[in-house]
CSV table of C-alpha atoms in Angstrom, one decimal:
chain,number,residue,atom,x,y,z
A,230,MET,CA,0.0,-0.1,-0.4
A,231,THR,CA,0.9,3.5,-0.4
A,232,THR,CA,2.0,5.6,2.4
A,233,GLY,CA,1.6,8.9,3.4
A,234,ALA,CA,-0.2,11.5,5.8
A,235,PRO,CA,-2.3,9.5,8.6
A,236,THR,CA,-6.1,8.5,7.8
A,237,PRO,CA,-8.9,10.7,9.0
A,238,GLY,CA,-9.9,9.2,12.3
A,239,GLY,CA,-13.9,8.1,11.1
A,240,ARG,CA,-14.4,4.8,13.0
A,241,THR,CA,-17.6,2.7,13.7
A,242,THR,CA,-19.4,3.6,17.2
A,243,THR,CA,-20.9,1.6,19.5
A,244,GLY,CA,-23.1,4.1,21.4
A,245,THR,CA,-20.4,6.4,23.4
A,246,GLU,CA,-18.2,8.6,20.3
A,247,PRO,CA,-19.6,10.2,17.0
A,248,ALA,CA,-18.1,9.4,13.6
A,249,THR,CA,-18.1,11.8,10.8
A,250,GLY,CA,-20.5,10.5,8.2
A,251,THR,CA,-19.5,12.9,5.3
A,252,GLU,CA,-15.9,13.4,3.1
A,253,PRO,CA,-13.2,15.0,4.5
A,254,THR,CA,-12.4,18.5,3.1
A,255,THR,CA,-9.6,21.1,2.4
A,256,GLY,CA,-11.0,23.2,5.6
A,257,THR,CA,-10.6,22.5,9.1
A,258,ASP,CA,-13.1,21.5,11.3
A,259,PRO,CA,-12.8,19.7,14.9
A,260,THR,CA,-15.2,16.9,13.5
A,261,THR,CA,-13.3,15.9,10.2
A,262,ASP,CA,-9.4,15.7,9.5
A,263,GLU,CA,-7.5,16.9,6.5
A,264,GLN,CA,-5.9,13.6,5.5
A,265,THR,CA,-8.1,12.5,2.0
A,266,MET,CA,-5.9,10.1,0.6
A,267,SER,CA,-7.1,6.4,-0.3
A,268,ASP,CA,-6.3,3.0,0.8
A,269,GLN,CA,-2.5,3.6,0.1
A,270,HIS,CA,-2.3,5.6,3.4
A,271,PRO,CA,-2.4,3.4,7.1
A,272,THR,CA,-3.3,5.1,10.4
A,273,THR,CA,-1.1,5.8,12.8
A,274,ASP,CA,-2.8,6.3,15.9
A,275,ASP,CA,-2.1,3.6,18.4
A,276,THR,CA,-4.1,4.4,21.9
A,277,ASP,CA,-5.6,1.1,23.4
A,278,GLY,CA,-4.2,-1.6,25.7
A,279,ALA,CA,-2.7,-5.1,24.7
A,280,VAL,CA,-5.1,-7.0,22.5
A,281,ASP,CA,-5.3,-10.4,21.0
A,282,ALA,CA,-4.6,-11.8,17.4
A,283,VAL,CA,-6.8,-11.0,14.8
A,284,HIS,CA,-7.8,-14.7,14.2
A,285,GLU,CA,-8.7,-15.5,17.9
A,286,THR,CA,-11.5,-12.5,18.0
A,287,ALA,CA,-12.8,-13.0,14.3
A,288,ALA,CA,-14.8,-16.1,15.0
A,289,LEU,CA,-18.3,-15.5,13.9
A,290,PRO,CA,-21.8,-17.4,14.3
A,291,GLU,CA,-20.8,-21.3,12.9
A,292,THR,CA,-23.1,-21.4,9.2
A,293,ASP,CA,-23.9,-24.6,7.2
A,294,ALA,CA,-21.8,-23.1,4.4
A,295,GLN,CA,-17.9,-23.2,3.9
A,296,PRO,CA,-16.2,-20.6,5.9
A,297,PHE,CA,-14.8,-18.0,4.1
A,298,ALA,CA,-11.4,-18.9,5.5
A,299,ALA,CA,-11.3,-21.7,3.1
A,300,GLN,CA,-11.0,-19.8,0.1
A,301,PRO,CA,-7.5,-19.8,-1.4
A,302,ALA,CA,-4.5,-18.0,0.5
A,303,ALA,CA,-6.8,-16.0,3.1
A,304,PRO,CA,-5.5,-16.4,6.7
A,305,VAL,CA,-8.0,-13.9,7.8
A,306,PRO,CA,-11.3,-14.5,10.6
A,307,ALA,CA,-12.4,-18.0,10.5
A,308,ASP,CA,-16.1,-19.0,10.2
A,309,LEU,CA,-17.2,-15.8,8.9
A,310,PRO,CA,-20.8,-15.7,7.8
A,311,HIS,CA,-21.0,-16.8,4.2
A,312,THR,CA,-23.3,-16.3,1.1
A,313,ALA,CA,-23.4,-19.0,-1.5
A,314,GLY,CA,-23.8,-18.0,-4.9
A,315,GLY,CA,-22.9,-14.5,-4.4
A,316,ALA,CA,-26.2,-13.3,-4.1
A,317,PRO,CA,-26.4,-9.2,-4.5
A,318,HIS,CA,-26.9,-7.4,-1.3
A,319,THR,CA,-30.5,-6.1,-0.4
A,320,PRO,CA,-30.4,-3.4,2.3
A,321,PRO,CA,-32.4,-4.1,5.2
A,322,ARG,CA,-36.0,-2.7,5.2
A,323,GLY,CA,-38.5,-2.2,7.5
A,324,PRO,CA,-38.3,-0.7,11.4
A,325,PHE,CA,-34.8,-0.9,12.8
A,326,ARG,CA,-33.5,-4.1,14.7
A,327,ALA,CA,-30.6,-4.5,17.3
A,328,GLY,CA,-27.7,-5.1,15.1
A,329,ASP,CA,-28.7,-2.6,12.5
A,330,ARG,CA,-26.7,0.5,11.6
A,331,VAL,CA,-28.0,3.7,12.2
A,332,GLN,CA,-26.9,7.3,11.4
A,333,LEU,CA,-28.2,9.8,13.4
A,334,THR,CA,-28.4,13.9,12.2
A,335,GLY,CA,-28.1,15.9,15.2
A,336,PRO,CA,-29.5,19.4,15.8
A,337,LYS,CA,-26.5,20.6,14.3
A,338,GLY,CA,-26.2,18.6,11.3
A,339,LYS,CA,-23.8,16.6,13.0
A,340,LEU,CA,-23.9,13.0,12.0
A,341,THR,CA,-23.2,10.0,14.0
A,342,THR,CA,-23.1,6.3,12.9
A,343,LEU,CA,-23.7,3.9,15.7
A,344,SER,CA,-24.5,0.4,15.8
A,345,LEU,CA,-27.9,-0.7,17.7
A,346,GLU,CA,-27.7,-2.8,20.8
A,347,THR,CA,-30.7,-3.8,23.0
A,348,ALA,CA,-30.5,-1.1,26.4
A,349,GLY,CA,-27.7,0.5,24.5
A,350,GLU,CA,-27.2,4.3,24.9
A,351,TYR,CA,-25.5,7.1,22.9
A,352,HIS,CA,-24.2,9.3,25.2
A,353,THR,CA,-23.7,13.4,24.1
A,354,HIS,CA,-23.1,16.2,26.2
A,355,ARG,CA,-26.3,17.4,25.5
A,356,GLY,CA,-27.8,14.2,27.0
A,357,VAL,CA,-28.6,10.7,26.2
A,358,LEU,CA,-30.4,8.9,23.2
A,359,ARG,CA,-32.0,5.8,24.1
A,360,HIS,CA,-31.2,2.8,21.4
A,361,ASP,CA,-34.4,0.9,22.1
A,362,ASP,CA,-36.3,4.2,21.3
A,363,VAL,CA,-34.8,3.6,17.9
A,364,ILE,CA,-35.2,0.1,17.6
A,365,GLY,CA,-38.9,-0.7,16.3
A,366,GLN,CA,-38.9,2.8,14.3
A,367,PRO,CA,-39.0,3.4,10.9
A,368,ASP,CA,-36.4,4.3,8.7
A,369,GLY,CA,-36.4,8.0,8.5
A,370,SER,CA,-38.0,8.5,11.9
A,371,VAL,CA,-37.1,11.4,14.3
A,372,ILE,CA,-35.8,10.2,17.6
A,373,ARG,CA,-36.0,12.6,21.0
A,374,ALA,CA,-33.0,12.5,23.1
A,375,SER,CA,-32.9,13.0,27.0
A,376,THR,CA,-33.1,16.6,26.7
A,377,GLY,CA,-35.7,16.9,23.9
A,378,ASP,CA,-33.1,17.3,21.1
A,379,GLU,CA,-34.3,15.7,17.8
A,380,TYR,CA,-32.2,13.5,15.9
A,381,LEU,CA,-33.3,12.4,12.6
A,382,ALA,CA,-32.4,8.5,12.0
A,383,LEU,CA,-31.6,7.1,8.5
A,384,ARG,CA,-30.3,3.6,7.6
A,385,PRO,CA,-26.5,4.7,5.9
A,386,LEU,CA,-26.1,4.5,2.5
A,387,LEU,CA,-23.3,2.6,1.1
A,388,ASN,CA,-21.1,5.7,0.9
A,389,ASP,CA,-22.0,6.6,4.5
A,390,TYR,CA,-21.1,3.2,5.4
A,391,VAL,CA,-17.3,3.4,4.2
A,392,MET,CA,-17.1,6.7,5.5
A,393,SER,CA,-17.6,4.9,9.2
A,394,MET,CA,-16.7,1.7,9.2
A,395,PRO,CA,-13.3,0.4,10.8
A,396,ARG,CA,-10.3,1.3,9.1
A,397,GLY,CA,-7.0,-0.1,9.1
A,398,ALA,CA,-6.0,1.8,6.0
A,399,ALA,CA,-7.5,5.1,5.0
A,400,ILE,CA,-10.1,4.1,2.4
A,401,VAL,CA,-11.0,5.3,-1.6
A,402,TYR,CA,-13.6,7.7,-0.9
A,403,PRO,CA,-16.8,7.6,-2.9
A,404,LYS,CA,-16.3,10.0,-5.2
A,405,ASP,CA,-13.2,8.3,-6.5
A,406,ALA,CA,-14.9,4.6,-6.0
A,407,ALA,CA,-17.5,6.1,-8.4
A,408,GLN,CA,-15.2,6.8,-11.1
A,409,ILE,CA,-13.3,3.5,-10.8
A,410,VAL,CA,-16.5,2.0,-11.3
A,411,ALA,CA,-17.5,4.2,-14.3
A,412,PHE,CA,-14.0,4.4,-16.1
A,413,ALA,CA,-13.2,1.0,-15.5
A,414,ASP,CA,-16.6,0.5,-16.9
A,415,VAL,CA,-17.2,-2.0,-14.4
A,416,PHE,CA,-20.1,-4.2,-15.7
A,417,PRO,CA,-22.7,-7.2,-14.2
A,418,GLY,CA,-20.7,-10.5,-14.7
A,419,ALA,CA,-17.3,-8.8,-15.0
A,420,ARG,CA,-13.8,-10.5,-13.8
A,421,VAL,CA,-11.9,-7.9,-11.7
A,422,VAL,CA,-8.7,-8.2,-9.7
A,423,GLU,CA,-8.3,-5.3,-7.0
A,424,ALA,CA,-4.7,-5.0,-5.4
A,425,GLY,CA,-4.6,-3.1,-2.0
A,426,VAL,CA,-8.0,-4.1,-0.7
A,427,GLY,CA,-6.8,-1.7,2.3
A,428,SER,CA,-10.2,-1.6,4.5
A,429,GLY,CA,-12.4,-2.8,1.7
A,430,ALA,CA,-14.2,0.2,1.0
A,431,LEU,CA,-13.5,0.0,-3.0
A,432,SER,CA,-14.1,-4.0,-2.6
A,433,LEU,CA,-17.7,-3.1,-1.3
A,434,PHE,CA,-18.1,-0.7,-4.5
A,435,LEU,CA,-16.8,-3.3,-6.9
A,436,LEU,CA,-19.1,-6.0,-5.7
A,437,ARG,CA,-22.0,-4.4,-6.1
A,438,ALA,CA,-21.1,-3.1,-9.6
A,439,ILE,CA,-20.2,-6.9,-10.6
A,440,GLY,CA,-23.3,-8.7,-9.3
A,441,PRO,CA,-24.0,-12.2,-8.5
A,442,THR,CA,-22.4,-13.5,-11.8
A,443,GLY,CA,-19.2,-11.3,-11.5
A,444,ARG,CA,-15.9,-12.3,-9.8
A,445,LEU,CA,-13.6,-10.0,-7.3
A,446,GLN,CA,-10.3,-11.3,-6.7
A,447,SER,CA,-8.3,-9.1,-4.1
A,448,PHE,CA,-4.7,-8.9,-3.5
A,449,GLU,CA,-3.5,-7.6,-0.4
A,450,ARG,CA,0.2,-7.8,1.1
A,451,ARG,CA,-0.9,-7.4,5.1
A,452,ALA,CA,-3.0,-10.0,6.2
A,453,GLU,CA,-4.4,-7.4,8.8
A,454,PHE,CA,-5.4,-5.3,6.1
A,455,ALA,CA,-7.3,-8.2,4.8
A,456,ALA,CA,-9.0,-9.3,8.0
A,457,ILE,CA,-10.3,-5.7,8.8
A,458,ALA,CA,-11.6,-5.5,5.0
A,459,GLN,CA,-13.6,-9.1,5.4
A,460,GLY,CA,-14.9,-7.9,8.6
A,461,ASN,CA,-16.3,-4.8,6.8
A,462,VAL,CA,-17.8,-6.6,3.8
A,463,GLY,CA,-19.4,-8.9,6.0
A,464,THR,CA,-21.0,-6.1,8.0
A,465,PHE,CA,-22.6,-4.1,5.2
A,466,LEU,CA,-23.7,-7.4,2.9
A,467,GLY,CA,-24.7,-9.4,6.1
A,468,ALA,CA,-21.9,-12.1,4.8
A,469,VAL,CA,-19.3,-12.6,2.5
A,470,PRO,CA,-20.3,-13.6,-1.0
A,471,ASP,CA,-18.5,-16.5,-2.1
A,472,ASN,CA,-17.8,-14.3,-5.7
A,473,TRP,CA,-15.0,-12.7,-3.6
A,474,SER,CA,-11.4,-13.9,-2.5
A,475,VAL,CA,-8.8,-12.4,-0.7
A,476,THR,CA,-5.4,-13.5,-1.5
A,477,VAL,CA,-2.5,-12.4,1.0
A,478,GLY,CA,0.5,-11.9,-1.1
A,479,ASP,CA,2.2,-10.0,-3.4
A,480,LEU,CA,0.4,-9.5,-6.8
A,481,VAL,CA,3.2,-10.2,-9.2
A,482,GLU,CA,3.6,-13.2,-7.8
A,483,ALA,CA,0.4,-14.6,-6.6
A,484,LEU,CA,-1.8,-13.2,-9.7
A,485,PRO,CA,-0.4,-15.7,-12.4
A,486,GLU,CA,-1.0,-18.7,-10.1
A,487,ALA,CA,-4.6,-17.4,-9.0
A,488,THR,CA,-5.7,-16.8,-12.9
A,489,GLU,CA,-5.1,-18.1,-16.1
A,490,PRO,CA,-3.6,-15.8,-18.6
A,491,GLN,CA,-5.8,-13.4,-20.3
A,492,SER,CA,-8.9,-14.3,-18.3
A,493,ILE,CA,-9.7,-11.1,-16.1
A,494,ASP,CA,-12.1,-8.2,-17.5
A,495,ARG,CA,-10.7,-5.5,-15.3
A,496,VAL,CA,-7.5,-4.8,-13.1
A,497,VAL,CA,-7.7,-2.2,-10.3
A,498,LEU,CA,-4.5,-1.0,-8.5
A,499,ASP,CA,-4.1,0.9,-5.1
A,500,MET,CA,-0.6,0.5,-4.3
A,501,LEU,CA,2.2,2.5,-3.5
A,502,ALA,CA,4.2,1.2,-6.9
A,503,PRO,CA,1.7,0.1,-9.6
A,504,TRP,CA,4.2,-0.1,-12.0
A,505,GLU,CA,5.7,-3.2,-10.5
A,506,CYS,CA,2.6,-4.9,-11.7
A,507,VAL,CA,1.6,-3.3,-15.2
A,508,ASP,CA,3.4,-6.7,-16.7
A,509,ALA,CA,1.5,-8.8,-14.4
A,510,ALA,CA,-1.6,-7.2,-15.5
A,511,ALA,CA,-1.2,-7.4,-18.5
A,512,ASP,CA,-0.5,-10.7,-18.8
A,513,ALA,CA,-4.0,-11.4,-16.9
A,514,LEU,CA,-6.2,-9.0,-18.8
A,515,VAL,CA,-8.1,-10.0,-21.7
A,516,PRO,CA,-7.6,-7.8,-25.3
A,517,GLY,CA,-9.4,-4.7,-24.8
A,518,GLY,CA,-9.4,-5.2,-21.2
A,519,LEU,CA,-8.8,-2.2,-19.0
A,520,ILE,CA,-6.5,-1.1,-16.2
A,521,VAL,CA,-6.8,1.5,-13.5
A,522,CYS,CA,-4.1,3.0,-11.3
A,523,TYR,CA,-5.0,5.1,-8.0
A,524,VAL,CA,-2.2,7.1,-7.4
A,525,ALA,CA,-1.7,10.3,-4.6
A,526,THR,CA,1.0,12.0,-5.9
A,527,VAL,CA,2.3,13.8,-9.3
A,528,THR,CA,5.2,11.8,-9.5
A,529,GLN,CA,3.7,8.1,-9.0
A,530,LEU,CA,1.2,9.5,-11.6
A,531,SER,CA,4.3,10.4,-13.8
A,532,ARG,CA,5.8,7.2,-13.1
A,533,THR,CA,2.8,4.7,-13.7
A,534,ALA,CA,2.0,6.2,-17.0
A,535,GLU,CA,5.2,5.6,-18.2
A,536,ALA,CA,5.6,2.1,-17.4
A,537,LEU,CA,1.9,1.7,-19.1
A,538,ARG,CA,3.6,3.2,-22.3
A,539,ASP,CA,7.0,1.4,-22.1
A,540,THR,CA,5.0,-2.1,-21.9
A,541,GLY,CA,4.1,-1.7,-25.7
A,542,ARG,CA,0.8,-3.4,-24.4
A,543,PHE,CA,-1.6,-0.8,-23.5
A,544,THR,CA,-3.3,1.9,-25.3
A,545,ASP,CA,-1.9,5.7,-24.4
A,546,PRO,CA,-3.0,6.2,-20.5
A,547,GLN,CA,-5.8,8.7,-19.5
A,548,SER,CA,-5.1,10.6,-16.3
A,549,SER,CA,-7.3,12.8,-14.2
A,550,GLU,CA,-8.6,13.8,-10.6
A,551,THR,CA,-12.2,14.5,-9.3
A,552,LEU,CA,-12.8,17.4,-7.4
A,553,VAL,CA,-16.2,18.1,-5.5
A,554,ARG,CA,-17.8,20.9,-4.7
A,555,THR,CA,-20.9,21.4,-2.8
A,556,TRP,CA,-23.5,24.6,-2.8
A,557,HIS,CA,-25.3,26.4,-0.6
A,558,VAL,CA,-28.8,26.7,-1.4
A,559,GLU,CA,-31.4,28.7,0.6
A,560,GLY,CA,-33.9,30.7,-0.9
A,561,LEU,CA,-31.9,33.4,-2.8
A,562,ALA,CA,-28.9,32.8,-1.1
A,563,VAL,CA,-27.2,30.3,-3.3
A,564,ARG,CA,-23.2,30.0,-3.3
A,565,PRO,CA,-20.6,27.5,-3.4
A,566,ASP,CA,-19.9,26.2,-0.3
A,567,HIS,CA,-16.8,27.6,1.9
A,568,ARG,CA,-15.2,24.0,2.3
A,569,MET,CA,-14.9,20.9,-0.7
A,570,VAL,CA,-13.5,17.9,-1.2
A,571,GLY,CA,-10.1,18.5,-2.9
A,572,HIS,CA,-7.6,16.4,-4.0
A,573,THR,CA,-7.7,12.9,-3.0
A,574,GLY,CA,-5.8,10.9,-6.1
A,575,PHE,CA,-5.2,10.6,-9.4
A,576,LEU,CA,-6.7,8.0,-11.9
A,577,VAL,CA,-5.0,6.4,-14.6
A,578,THR,CA,-6.4,4.3,-16.9
A,579,ALA,CA,-5.5,2.1,-20.2
A,580,ARG,CA,-6.7,-0.6,-22.6
A,581,ARG,CA,-4.8,-3.9,-23.0
A,582,LEU,CA,-3.9,-4.0,-26.5
A,583,ALA,CA,-4.1,-7.6,-28.8
A,584,ASP,CA,-0.9,-9.5,-28.4
A,585,GLY,CA,1.6,-8.4,-31.4
A,586,VAL,CA,0.0,-5.1,-31.8
A,587,VAL,CA,2.2,-2.3,-31.9
A,588,LEU,CA,0.0,1.2,-31.2
A,589,PRO,CA,0.6,3.9,-33.4
A,590,ASN,CA,2.6,6.6,-32.5
A,591,LEU,CA,0.7,9.9,-31.6
A,592,LYS,CA,1.8,13.2,-32.9
A,593,ARG,CA,2.8,15.3,-29.9
A,594,ARG,CA,5.4,18.1,-29.0
A,595,ALA,CA,8.8,16.7,-27.7
A,596,GLY,CA,9.1,17.1,-23.9
A,597,LYS,CA,11.1,15.4,-21.1
A,598,THR,CA,10.2,11.8,-20.9
A,599,GLU,CA,13.6,10.2,-19.5
A,600,PHE,CA,13.6,9.9,-15.6
A,601,SER,CA,15.8,8.0,-13.1
A,602,ASP,CA,15.1,6.1,-10.1
A,603,GLU,CA,16.4,8.9,-8.0
A,604,ASP,CA,14.4,11.4,-9.6
A,605,VAL,CA,11.0,9.6,-8.5
A,606,GLU,CA,12.2,8.7,-5.5
A,607,ALA,CA,13.1,11.6,-4.0
A,608,TRP,CA,9.3,12.9,-4.1
A,609,THR,CA,8.0,9.9,-3.4
A,610,PRO,CA,6.4,9.0,0.5
A,611,GLY,CA,9.3,6.2,0.4
A,612,ALA,CA,11.7,9.4,0.5
A,613,VAL,CA,10.3,10.6,3.5
A,614,GLY,CA,9.6,7.3,5.6
A,615,GLU,CA,6.8,5.0,5.6
A,616,ARG,CA,4.2,5.8,8.5
A,617,SER,CA,2.5,2.9,8.5
A,618,ALA,CA,-0.1,1.3,11.2
A,619,SER,CA,1.2,-0.9,14.3
A,620,ASP,CA,-0.2,-4.1,14.5
A,621,LYS,CA,-1.7,-3.2,17.7
A,622,LYS,CA,-3.7,-0.9,16.0
A,623,LEU,CA,-4.1,-3.4,13.0
A,624,ARG,CA,-5.8,-5.9,15.5
A,625,LYS,CA,-8.0,-3.6,17.6
A,626,VAL,CA,-9.6,-2.6,14.6
A,627,ALA,CA,-9.7,-6.2,12.7
A,628,ARG,CA,-11.5,-7.5,16.1
A,629,GLN,CA,-13.6,-4.2,15.7
A,630,ALA,CA,-14.8,-5.1,12.2
A,631,ALA,CA,-15.3,-8.6,13.3
A,632,ALA,CA,-17.3,-7.9,16.3
A,633,GLN,CA,-19.7,-5.9,13.9
A,634,ALA,CA,-20.0,-8.4,11.3
A,635,ARG,CA,-21.0,-11.2,14.3
A,636,LYS,CA,-24.0,-8.6,15.2
A,637,VAL,CA,-25.0,-8.3,11.7
A,638,ALA,CA,-24.9,-11.9,11.3
A,639,ALA,CA,-26.9,-12.4,14.6
A,640,ALA,CA,-29.7,-9.9,13.7
A,641,GLU,CA,-30.3,-11.5,10.4
A,642,ALA,CA,-30.4,-14.8,12.1
A,643,SER,CA,-32.9,-13.3,14.5
A,644,ASP,CA,-35.1,-12.0,12.2
A,645,GLY,CA,-35.1,-15.1,9.9
A,646,ALA,CA,-35.8,-17.3,13.1
A,647,GLY,CA,-39.1,-14.5,13.8
A,648,THR,CA,-40.2,-14.8,10.0
A,649,ASP,CA,-40.6,-18.8,10.3
A,650,GLU,CA,-42.2,-18.6,13.2
A,651,GLY,CA,-44.8,-16.2,11.9
A,652,ASP,CA,-45.4,-18.3,8.7
A,653,ARG,CA,-46.1,-21.4,11.0
């Protein structure tokens, strides 16, 4: 994974700690950190006491289906709830239940995401909101706290969820995930390879795009990140679909063993040095397939684009970034908001050429295209030292993600049992 500044502090809450539900912006705000990078940037805070190993805390309720840990090269939480057939996720409907996630909008518009628990309480400096007052209410209800303050309760959307889920590495933010799905033309039934799974945010968007007939193969170098990603995906989907696999290892070494040559439709690279993987990606892609690289810095962008050109196996790469600016609209007071979502990363896309095809030369002005490793290293995160999340922090986040997945699985099982009794 690419390294850089620390990730924002958005985390899943259990009723005692608010978490922001919007994308970080370029301004400063006490509820939102300034960091707006991708899965490439691990977190660095480390405030909790001793923790156990990931695999010792990740066990979830037993199911009749094959546990996800049995999938290839995935030493991640055992007995994770498993969905056969890769069925698409249907968001919960009806009244809120214990185990559901709810997004609360407070009196001042602040967003808080928490998991509902029987007899649970959400404490603020302005009073207490009881979880039992939310459970049983329909989606879109207004709940009163002990002080009389009103909170709007809604089930979080996918983009809300990824902004508040447990993370060991910073996430690919919704604005970039949407562009990746669109620019990579990820379609239902697509065979997609993702390298750099991070906390699983992009995996969720890709799984939704490929549908039940597609296949997503994710590769991650760190087992801790893989565990966190699986816990997050299991939480949002209610179970881990069997059309998704996570392989712990280096993409260059693992991809040829996991896929047949020219069998993949799309390759998405979110890592420190994607230029090291373009040959492996070219071998796996079908002719006409597409590679998209998500990089944080200008020098990474340059080196990735030149590496794609140097292979002679791709079309001329296209590069872009996405900026989002919201507007204040109240009556005649219509103006851009003072704060906006600025730079998060660059996207580089290229199409795979058929074997033996030589791309026609494009007419362009002569420019400096040669560079050395020293030129690149002078401005990459490696030059200033990698800021990796500690093992203790990652184990904590993995436990948090797995615990949330257990709650969701228990809620689904309880709801199913109630339905069966009603039928009888």
